[in-house]
Coordinates of C-alpha atoms and ligand atoms in Angstrom, one line a residue:
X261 CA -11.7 77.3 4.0
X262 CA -8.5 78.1 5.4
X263 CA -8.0 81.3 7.7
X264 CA -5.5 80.2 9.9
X265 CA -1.9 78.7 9.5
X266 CA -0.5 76.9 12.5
X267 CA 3.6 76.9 12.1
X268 CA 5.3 74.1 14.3
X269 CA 9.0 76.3 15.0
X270 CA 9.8 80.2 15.4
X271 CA 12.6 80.3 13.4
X272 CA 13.8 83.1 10.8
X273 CA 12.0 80.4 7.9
X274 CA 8.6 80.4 9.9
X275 CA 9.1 84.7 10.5
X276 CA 9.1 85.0 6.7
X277 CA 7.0 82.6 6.0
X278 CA 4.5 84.3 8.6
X279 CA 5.2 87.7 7.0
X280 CA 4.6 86.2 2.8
X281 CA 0.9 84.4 4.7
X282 CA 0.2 87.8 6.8
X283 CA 0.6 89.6 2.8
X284 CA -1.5 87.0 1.6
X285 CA -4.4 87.7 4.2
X286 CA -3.8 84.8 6.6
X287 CA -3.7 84.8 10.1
X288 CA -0.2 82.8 11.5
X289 CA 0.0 81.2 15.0
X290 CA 3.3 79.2 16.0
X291 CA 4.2 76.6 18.8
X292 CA 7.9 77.4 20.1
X293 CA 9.6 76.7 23.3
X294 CA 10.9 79.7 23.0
X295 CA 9.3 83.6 23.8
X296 CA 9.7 86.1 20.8
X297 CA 11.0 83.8 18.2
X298 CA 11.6 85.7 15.4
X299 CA 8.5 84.0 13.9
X300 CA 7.2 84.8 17.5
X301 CA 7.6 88.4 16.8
X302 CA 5.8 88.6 13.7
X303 CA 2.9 86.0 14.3
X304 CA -0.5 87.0 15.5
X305 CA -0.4 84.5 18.2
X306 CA 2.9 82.8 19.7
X307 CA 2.1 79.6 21.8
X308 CA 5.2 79.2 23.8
X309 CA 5.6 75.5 24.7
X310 CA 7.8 72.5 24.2
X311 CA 7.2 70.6 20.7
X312 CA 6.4 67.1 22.9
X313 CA 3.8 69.1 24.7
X314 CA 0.4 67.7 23.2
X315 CA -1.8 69.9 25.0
X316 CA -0.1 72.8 23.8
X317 CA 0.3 71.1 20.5
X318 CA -3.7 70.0 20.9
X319 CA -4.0 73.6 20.9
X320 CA -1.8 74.9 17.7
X321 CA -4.0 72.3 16.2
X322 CA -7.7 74.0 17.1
X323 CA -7.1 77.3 16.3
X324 CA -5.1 76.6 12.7
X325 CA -7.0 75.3 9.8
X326 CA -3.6 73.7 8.6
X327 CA -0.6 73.5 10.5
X328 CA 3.4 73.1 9.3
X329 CA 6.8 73.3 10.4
X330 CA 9.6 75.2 9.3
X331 CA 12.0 72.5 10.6
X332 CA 12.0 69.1 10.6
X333 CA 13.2 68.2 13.9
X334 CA 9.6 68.3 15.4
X335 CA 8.6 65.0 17.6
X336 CA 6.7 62.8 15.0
X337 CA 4.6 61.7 18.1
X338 CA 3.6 65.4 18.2
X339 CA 2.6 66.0 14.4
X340 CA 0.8 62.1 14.5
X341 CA -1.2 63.2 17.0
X342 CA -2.7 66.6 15.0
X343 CA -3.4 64.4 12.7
X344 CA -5.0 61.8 14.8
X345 CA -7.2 64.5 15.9
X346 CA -8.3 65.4 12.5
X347 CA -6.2 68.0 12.0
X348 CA -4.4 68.6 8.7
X349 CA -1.1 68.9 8.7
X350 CA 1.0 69.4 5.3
X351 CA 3.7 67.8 4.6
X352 CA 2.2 65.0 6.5
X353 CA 3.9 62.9 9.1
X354 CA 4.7 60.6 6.9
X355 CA 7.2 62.8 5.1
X356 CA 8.6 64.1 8.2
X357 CA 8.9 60.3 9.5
X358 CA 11.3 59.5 6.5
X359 CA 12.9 63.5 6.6
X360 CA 14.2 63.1 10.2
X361 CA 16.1 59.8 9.9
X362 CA 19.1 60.2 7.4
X363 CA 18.7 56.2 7.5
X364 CA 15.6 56.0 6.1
X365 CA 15.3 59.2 4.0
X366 CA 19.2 57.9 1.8
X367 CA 16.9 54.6 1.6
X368 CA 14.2 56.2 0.3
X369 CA 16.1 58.2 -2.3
X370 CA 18.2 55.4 -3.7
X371 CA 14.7 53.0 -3.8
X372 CA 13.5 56.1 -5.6
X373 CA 16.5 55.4 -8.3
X374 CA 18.2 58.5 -7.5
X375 CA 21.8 58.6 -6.7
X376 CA 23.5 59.2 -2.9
X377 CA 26.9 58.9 -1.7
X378 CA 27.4 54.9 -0.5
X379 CA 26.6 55.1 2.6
X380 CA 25.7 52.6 5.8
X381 CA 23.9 52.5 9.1
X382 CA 25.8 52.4 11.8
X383 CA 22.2 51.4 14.0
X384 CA 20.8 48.6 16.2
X385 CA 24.3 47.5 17.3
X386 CA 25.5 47.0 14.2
X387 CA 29.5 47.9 14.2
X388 CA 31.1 51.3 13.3
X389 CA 33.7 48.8 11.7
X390 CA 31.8 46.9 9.1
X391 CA 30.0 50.7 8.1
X392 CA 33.1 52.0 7.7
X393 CA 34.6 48.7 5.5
X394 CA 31.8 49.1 2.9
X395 CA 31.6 52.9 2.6
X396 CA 35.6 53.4 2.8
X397 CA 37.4 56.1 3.7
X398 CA 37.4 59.2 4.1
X399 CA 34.0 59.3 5.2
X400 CA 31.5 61.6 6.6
X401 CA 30.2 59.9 10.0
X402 CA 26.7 61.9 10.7
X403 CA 23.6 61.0 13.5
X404 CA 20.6 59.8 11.7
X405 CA 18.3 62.1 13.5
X406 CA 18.4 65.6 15.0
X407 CA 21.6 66.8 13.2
X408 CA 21.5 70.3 11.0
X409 CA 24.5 73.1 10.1
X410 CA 26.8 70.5 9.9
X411 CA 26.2 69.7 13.3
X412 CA 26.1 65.8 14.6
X413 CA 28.8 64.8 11.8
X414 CA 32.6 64.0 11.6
X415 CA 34.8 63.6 8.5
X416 CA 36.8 60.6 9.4
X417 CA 40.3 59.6 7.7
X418 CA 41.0 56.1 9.5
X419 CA 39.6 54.1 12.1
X420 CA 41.3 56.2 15.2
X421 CA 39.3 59.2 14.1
X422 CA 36.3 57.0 13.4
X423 CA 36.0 55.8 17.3
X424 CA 36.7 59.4 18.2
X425 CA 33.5 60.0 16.6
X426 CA 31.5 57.3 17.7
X427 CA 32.6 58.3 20.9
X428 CA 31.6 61.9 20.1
X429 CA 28.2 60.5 19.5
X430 CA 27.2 59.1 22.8
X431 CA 25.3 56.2 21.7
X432 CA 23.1 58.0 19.0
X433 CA 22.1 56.1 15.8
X434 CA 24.4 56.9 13.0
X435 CA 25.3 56.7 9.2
X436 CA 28.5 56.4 7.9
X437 CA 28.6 58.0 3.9
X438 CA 31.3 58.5 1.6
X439 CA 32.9 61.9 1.8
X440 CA 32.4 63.0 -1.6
X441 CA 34.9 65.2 -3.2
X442 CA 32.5 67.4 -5.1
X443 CA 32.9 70.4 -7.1
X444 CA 30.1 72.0 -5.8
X445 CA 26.8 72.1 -3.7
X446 CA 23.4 72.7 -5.6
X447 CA 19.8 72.7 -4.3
X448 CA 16.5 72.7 -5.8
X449 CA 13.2 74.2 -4.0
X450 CA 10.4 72.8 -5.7
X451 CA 6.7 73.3 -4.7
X452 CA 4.0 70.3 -5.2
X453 CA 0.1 71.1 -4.4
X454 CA -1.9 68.2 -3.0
X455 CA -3.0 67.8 -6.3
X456 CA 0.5 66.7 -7.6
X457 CA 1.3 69.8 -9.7
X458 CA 5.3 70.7 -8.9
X459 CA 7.1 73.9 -9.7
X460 CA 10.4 74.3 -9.2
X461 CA 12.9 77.1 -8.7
X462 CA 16.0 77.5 -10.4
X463 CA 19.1 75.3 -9.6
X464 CA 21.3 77.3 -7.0
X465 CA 24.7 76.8 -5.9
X466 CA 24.8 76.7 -2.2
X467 CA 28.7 77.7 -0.4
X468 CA 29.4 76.3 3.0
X469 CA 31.3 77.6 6.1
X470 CA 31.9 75.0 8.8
X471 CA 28.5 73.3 7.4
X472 CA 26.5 76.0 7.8
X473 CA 25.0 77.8 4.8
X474 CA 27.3 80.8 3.8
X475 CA 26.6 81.9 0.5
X476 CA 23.5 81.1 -2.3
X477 CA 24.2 81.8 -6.2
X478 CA 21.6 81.9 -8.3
X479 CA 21.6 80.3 -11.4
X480 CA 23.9 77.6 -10.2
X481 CA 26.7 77.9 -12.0
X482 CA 26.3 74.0 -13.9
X483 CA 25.5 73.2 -17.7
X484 CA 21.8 73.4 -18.2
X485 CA 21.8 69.6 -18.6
X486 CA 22.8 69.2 -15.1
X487 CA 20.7 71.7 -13.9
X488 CA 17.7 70.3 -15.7
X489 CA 18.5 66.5 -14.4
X490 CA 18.9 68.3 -10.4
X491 CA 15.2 69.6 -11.2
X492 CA 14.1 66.0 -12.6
X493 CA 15.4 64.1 -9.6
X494 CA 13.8 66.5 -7.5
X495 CA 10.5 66.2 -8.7
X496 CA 10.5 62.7 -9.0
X497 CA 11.5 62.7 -4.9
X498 CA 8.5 65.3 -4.2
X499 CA 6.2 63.2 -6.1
X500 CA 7.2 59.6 -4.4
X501 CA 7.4 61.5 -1.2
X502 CA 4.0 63.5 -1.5
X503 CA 4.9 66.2 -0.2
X504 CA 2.4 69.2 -0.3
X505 CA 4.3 72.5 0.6
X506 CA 7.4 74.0 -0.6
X507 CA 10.5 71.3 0.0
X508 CA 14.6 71.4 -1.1
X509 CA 16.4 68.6 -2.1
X510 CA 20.5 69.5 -1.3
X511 CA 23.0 68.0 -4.1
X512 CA 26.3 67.2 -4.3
X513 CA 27.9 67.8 -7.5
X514 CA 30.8 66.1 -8.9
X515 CA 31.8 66.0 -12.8
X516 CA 28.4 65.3 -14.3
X517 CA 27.5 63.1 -11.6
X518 CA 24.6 64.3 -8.9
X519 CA 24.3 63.2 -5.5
X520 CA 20.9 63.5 -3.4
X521 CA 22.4 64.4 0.3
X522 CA 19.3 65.7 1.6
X523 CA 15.4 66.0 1.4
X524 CA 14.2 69.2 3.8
X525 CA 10.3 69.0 3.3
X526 CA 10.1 73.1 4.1
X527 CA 11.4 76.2 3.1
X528 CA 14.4 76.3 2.9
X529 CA 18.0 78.6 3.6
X530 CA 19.1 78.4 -0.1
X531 CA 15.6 80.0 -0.9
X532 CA 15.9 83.4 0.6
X533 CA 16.8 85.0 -2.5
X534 CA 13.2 84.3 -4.4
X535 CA 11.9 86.7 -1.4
X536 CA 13.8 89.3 -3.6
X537 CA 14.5 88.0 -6.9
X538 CA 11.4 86.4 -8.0
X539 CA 7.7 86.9 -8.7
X540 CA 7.0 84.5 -6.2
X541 CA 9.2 83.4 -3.2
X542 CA 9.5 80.3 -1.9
X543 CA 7.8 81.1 1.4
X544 CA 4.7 82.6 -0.8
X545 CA 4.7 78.9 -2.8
X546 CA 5.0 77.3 0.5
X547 CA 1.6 78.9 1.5
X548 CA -0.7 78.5 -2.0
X549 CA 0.1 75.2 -1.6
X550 CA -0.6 74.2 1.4
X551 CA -3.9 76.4 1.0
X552 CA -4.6 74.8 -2.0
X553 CA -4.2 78.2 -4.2
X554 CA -2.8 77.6 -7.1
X555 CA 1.1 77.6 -8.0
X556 CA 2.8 78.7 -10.9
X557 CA 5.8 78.9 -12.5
X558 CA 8.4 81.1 -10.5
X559 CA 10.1 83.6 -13.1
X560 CA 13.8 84.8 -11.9
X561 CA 13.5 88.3 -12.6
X562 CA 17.8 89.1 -12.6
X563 CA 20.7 86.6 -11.4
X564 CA 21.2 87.0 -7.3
X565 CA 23.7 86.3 -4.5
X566 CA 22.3 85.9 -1.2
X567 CA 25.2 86.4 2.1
X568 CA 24.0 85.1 4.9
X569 CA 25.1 87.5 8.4
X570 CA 26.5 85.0 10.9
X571 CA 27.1 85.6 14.3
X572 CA 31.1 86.0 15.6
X573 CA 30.5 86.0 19.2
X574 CA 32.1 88.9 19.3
X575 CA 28.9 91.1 20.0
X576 CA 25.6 91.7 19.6
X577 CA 25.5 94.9 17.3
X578 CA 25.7 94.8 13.4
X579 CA 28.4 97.7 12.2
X580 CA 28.2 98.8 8.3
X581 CA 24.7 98.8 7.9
X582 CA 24.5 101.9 6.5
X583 CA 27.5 101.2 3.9
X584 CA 25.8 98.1 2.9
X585 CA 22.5 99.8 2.4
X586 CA 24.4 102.5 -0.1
X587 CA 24.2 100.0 -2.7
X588 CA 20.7 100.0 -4.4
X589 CA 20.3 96.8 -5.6
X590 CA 20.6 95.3 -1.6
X591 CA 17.9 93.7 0.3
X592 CA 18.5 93.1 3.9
X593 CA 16.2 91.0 5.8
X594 CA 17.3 90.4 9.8
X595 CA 15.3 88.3 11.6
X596 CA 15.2 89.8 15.8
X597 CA 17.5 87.6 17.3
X598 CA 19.4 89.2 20.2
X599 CA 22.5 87.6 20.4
X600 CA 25.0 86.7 17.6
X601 CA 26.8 83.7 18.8
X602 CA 29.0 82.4 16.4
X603 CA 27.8 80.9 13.3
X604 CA 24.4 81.9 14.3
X605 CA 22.0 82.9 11.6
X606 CA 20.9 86.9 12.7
X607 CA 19.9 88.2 9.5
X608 CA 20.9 88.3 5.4
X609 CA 21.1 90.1 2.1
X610 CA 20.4 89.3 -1.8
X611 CA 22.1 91.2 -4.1
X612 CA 20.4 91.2 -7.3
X613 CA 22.7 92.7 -10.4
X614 CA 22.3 92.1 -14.3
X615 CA 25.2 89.6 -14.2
X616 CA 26.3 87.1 -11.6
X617 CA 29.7 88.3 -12.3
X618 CA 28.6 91.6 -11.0
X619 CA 26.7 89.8 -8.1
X620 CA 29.3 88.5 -6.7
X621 CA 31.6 91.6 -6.7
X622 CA 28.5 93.0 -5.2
X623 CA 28.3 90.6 -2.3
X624 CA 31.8 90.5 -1.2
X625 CA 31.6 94.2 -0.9
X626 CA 29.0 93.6 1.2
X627 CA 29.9 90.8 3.0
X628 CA 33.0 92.9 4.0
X629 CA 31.3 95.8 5.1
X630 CA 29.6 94.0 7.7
X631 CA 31.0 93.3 11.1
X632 CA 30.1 92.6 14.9
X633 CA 30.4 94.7 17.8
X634 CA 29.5 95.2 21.9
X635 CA 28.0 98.3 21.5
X636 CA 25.0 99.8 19.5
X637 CA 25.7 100.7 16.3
X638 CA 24.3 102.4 13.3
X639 CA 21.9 99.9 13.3
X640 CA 19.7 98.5 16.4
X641 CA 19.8 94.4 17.0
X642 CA 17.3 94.6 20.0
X643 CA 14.8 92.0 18.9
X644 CA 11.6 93.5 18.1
X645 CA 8.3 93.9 20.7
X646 CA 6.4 90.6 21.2
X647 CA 3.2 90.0 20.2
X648 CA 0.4 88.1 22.4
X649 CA 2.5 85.3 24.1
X650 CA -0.3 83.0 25.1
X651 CA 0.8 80.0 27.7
X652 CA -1.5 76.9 27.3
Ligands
LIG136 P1 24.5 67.9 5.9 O1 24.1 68.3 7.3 O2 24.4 66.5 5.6 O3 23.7 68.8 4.9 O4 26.0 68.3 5.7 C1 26.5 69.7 5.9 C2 27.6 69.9 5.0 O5 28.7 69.0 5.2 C3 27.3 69.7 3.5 O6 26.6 70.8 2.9 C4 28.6 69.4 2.9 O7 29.3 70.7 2.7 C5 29.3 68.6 4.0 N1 29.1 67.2 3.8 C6 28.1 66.4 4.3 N2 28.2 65.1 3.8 C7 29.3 65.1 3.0 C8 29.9 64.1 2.2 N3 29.4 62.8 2.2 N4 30.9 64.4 1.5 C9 31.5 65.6 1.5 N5 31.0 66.6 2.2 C10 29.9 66.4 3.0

């Protein structure tokens, strides 16, 4: 029986994931270098230790009856040797294996007979040059491993832009991929229980600011035939994969043509809204399945933008709170990070609205309301009090 959920990360995807397992009845502890993570904050136990340190990780593992990660750049050595040590871990370390390396995971999709931008490793001394002759230009150079929010990558025009990103890189393995000229991004959050049943969320379209997640629409704005193939190639990548726990597959959509350009076996950014906006969020799926409750079909109960609040670096304090909060049909969630460097995720809100038309108007309201400042506001950023901080 399962009591205890052991979260590998502290992030604002393992805080409300913590908070949909604590409503479910289930005690939450999470390995994190850092004290007072946002998940930290909300957990019944924080282990405060670095993701290669097995001892600590030795000890995530004995006091969780299944353990996870809310990100997927955790040391595979770390999650092999849970379970080495009999510990279950879901997804397993074989899915993280092929999540981390965009080598191996674009492999993987295309051997599944799903679609990705051409792409080739630049990896094991092979040259930038010959990459760069088969993909073509412009392309999008990215690191295979460790790289998220648009960080580790470099759109390239011609080869002098191409060394200043392999020189950017400092020696790391990397992939060179078409740059795609889509029309717009999509994901779909699916959830598969170790029994193979999948659910899946509805298609959303995902808007970008300097590669990091701006904006989620939901329904994605694409013909239902689209939407319906997004939801069939994502299945069929869960399924190959077998992945147990709530996973997002990122598209890029151009004319009716789908691209797979990422597999992220956890919850997910673009699934925030079903916190608000559905009968069962993401993060709730996400721990049925790796329970083994069952999962059902998640209803969208009105269309829904959700804003995500950035950091400026301009300050630490959140002004407009209280002219956000006028609207009724605004759900703020804000995760107890101290300071809002810029681009940093500190917090967000769904607007739900009858129409997506209305949604929208909605959401730019409130986006525009919002703004950072050095000194305490209507509304207090301190990041909540800790709870147990236990050092192994
Ligand atoms: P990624 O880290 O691969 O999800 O990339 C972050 C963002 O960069 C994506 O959401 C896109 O907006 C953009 N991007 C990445 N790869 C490409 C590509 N091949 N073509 C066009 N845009 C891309």
């Amino acid at each position: 029986m399962i009591e205890t959920i052991g979260i590998l990360g502290g992030g604002q995807l393992g805080r409300m994931l913590t908070l949909e397992a604590k409503r479910m009845g289930y005690r939450v502890v999470t390995l994190e270098p850092l004290p007072n993570s946002p998940c930290g904050q909300v957990a019944d136990e924080q282990i405060v230790a670095a993701y290669d340190d097995l001892r600590a990780i030795g000890e995530l593992g004995a006091r969780s009856d299944v353990v996870t990660y809310e990100f997927e750049n955790i040391p595979l050595e770390s999650v092999r040797a849970l379970e080495d040590g009999g510990r279950l871990v879901r997804p397993d370390s074989e899915v993280l294996r092929v999540a981390q390396d965009r080598i191996l995971e674009k492999a993987f999709v295309r051997e599944a007979g799903c679609a990705t931008a051409p792409f080739a490793p630049v990896a094991g001394g092979a040259p930038l040059d010959d990459a760069l002759r088969e993909v073509g230009f412009p392309a999008v150079v990215k690191t295979a491993r460790g790289g998220y929010d648009g960080k580790g990558q470099w759109v390239v025009r011609d080869r002098d832009e191409a060394r200043g990103a392999l020189a950017a890189a400092r020696g790391a393995a990397l992939v060179v991929e078409r740059f795609v000229p889509f029309d717009l991004e999509v994901s779909v959050i699916c959830a598969r229980g170790a029994d193979g049943t999948i659910v899946s969320f509805p298609v959303t379209e995902n808007q970008h600011d300097h590669g990091v997640l701006a904006t989620t629409i939901v329904p994605a704005r694409v013909s239902p035939a689209l939407a319906e193939q997004a939801k069939a190639v994502a299945a069929t990548l869960g399924a190959k994969l077998g992945i147990v726990g709530t996973y997002c597959i990122e598209f890029f959509v151009a004319g009716s043509k789908l691209y797979v350009n990422e597999i992220a076996p956890r919850v997910h950014n673009s699934g925030h809204y079903s916190l608000d906006a559905m009968q069962i969020s993401q993060y709730e799926a996400h721990v049925r399945a790796i329970c083994d409750l069952p999962l059902v079909e998640p209803k969208l109960w009105e269309p829904a933008v959700m804003v995500n609040v950035l950091g400026a670096g301009t300050g630490d304090y959140l002004e407009g709170v209280a002219t956000l909060l006028r609207d009724p049909d605004v759900k703020l969630h804000v995760y107890g990070k101290r300071h809002a460097a810029l681009r940093r995720k500190m917090a967000h809100f769904t607007v739900l609205a009858p129409t997506l038309d209305v949604a929208l108007a909605k959401a730019e309201i409130g986006r525009h309301a919002l703004s950072w400042s050095q000194s305490r506001s209507d509304w207090g950023n301190a990041a909540r009090a800790s709870s147990t901080v236990r050092r192994p």
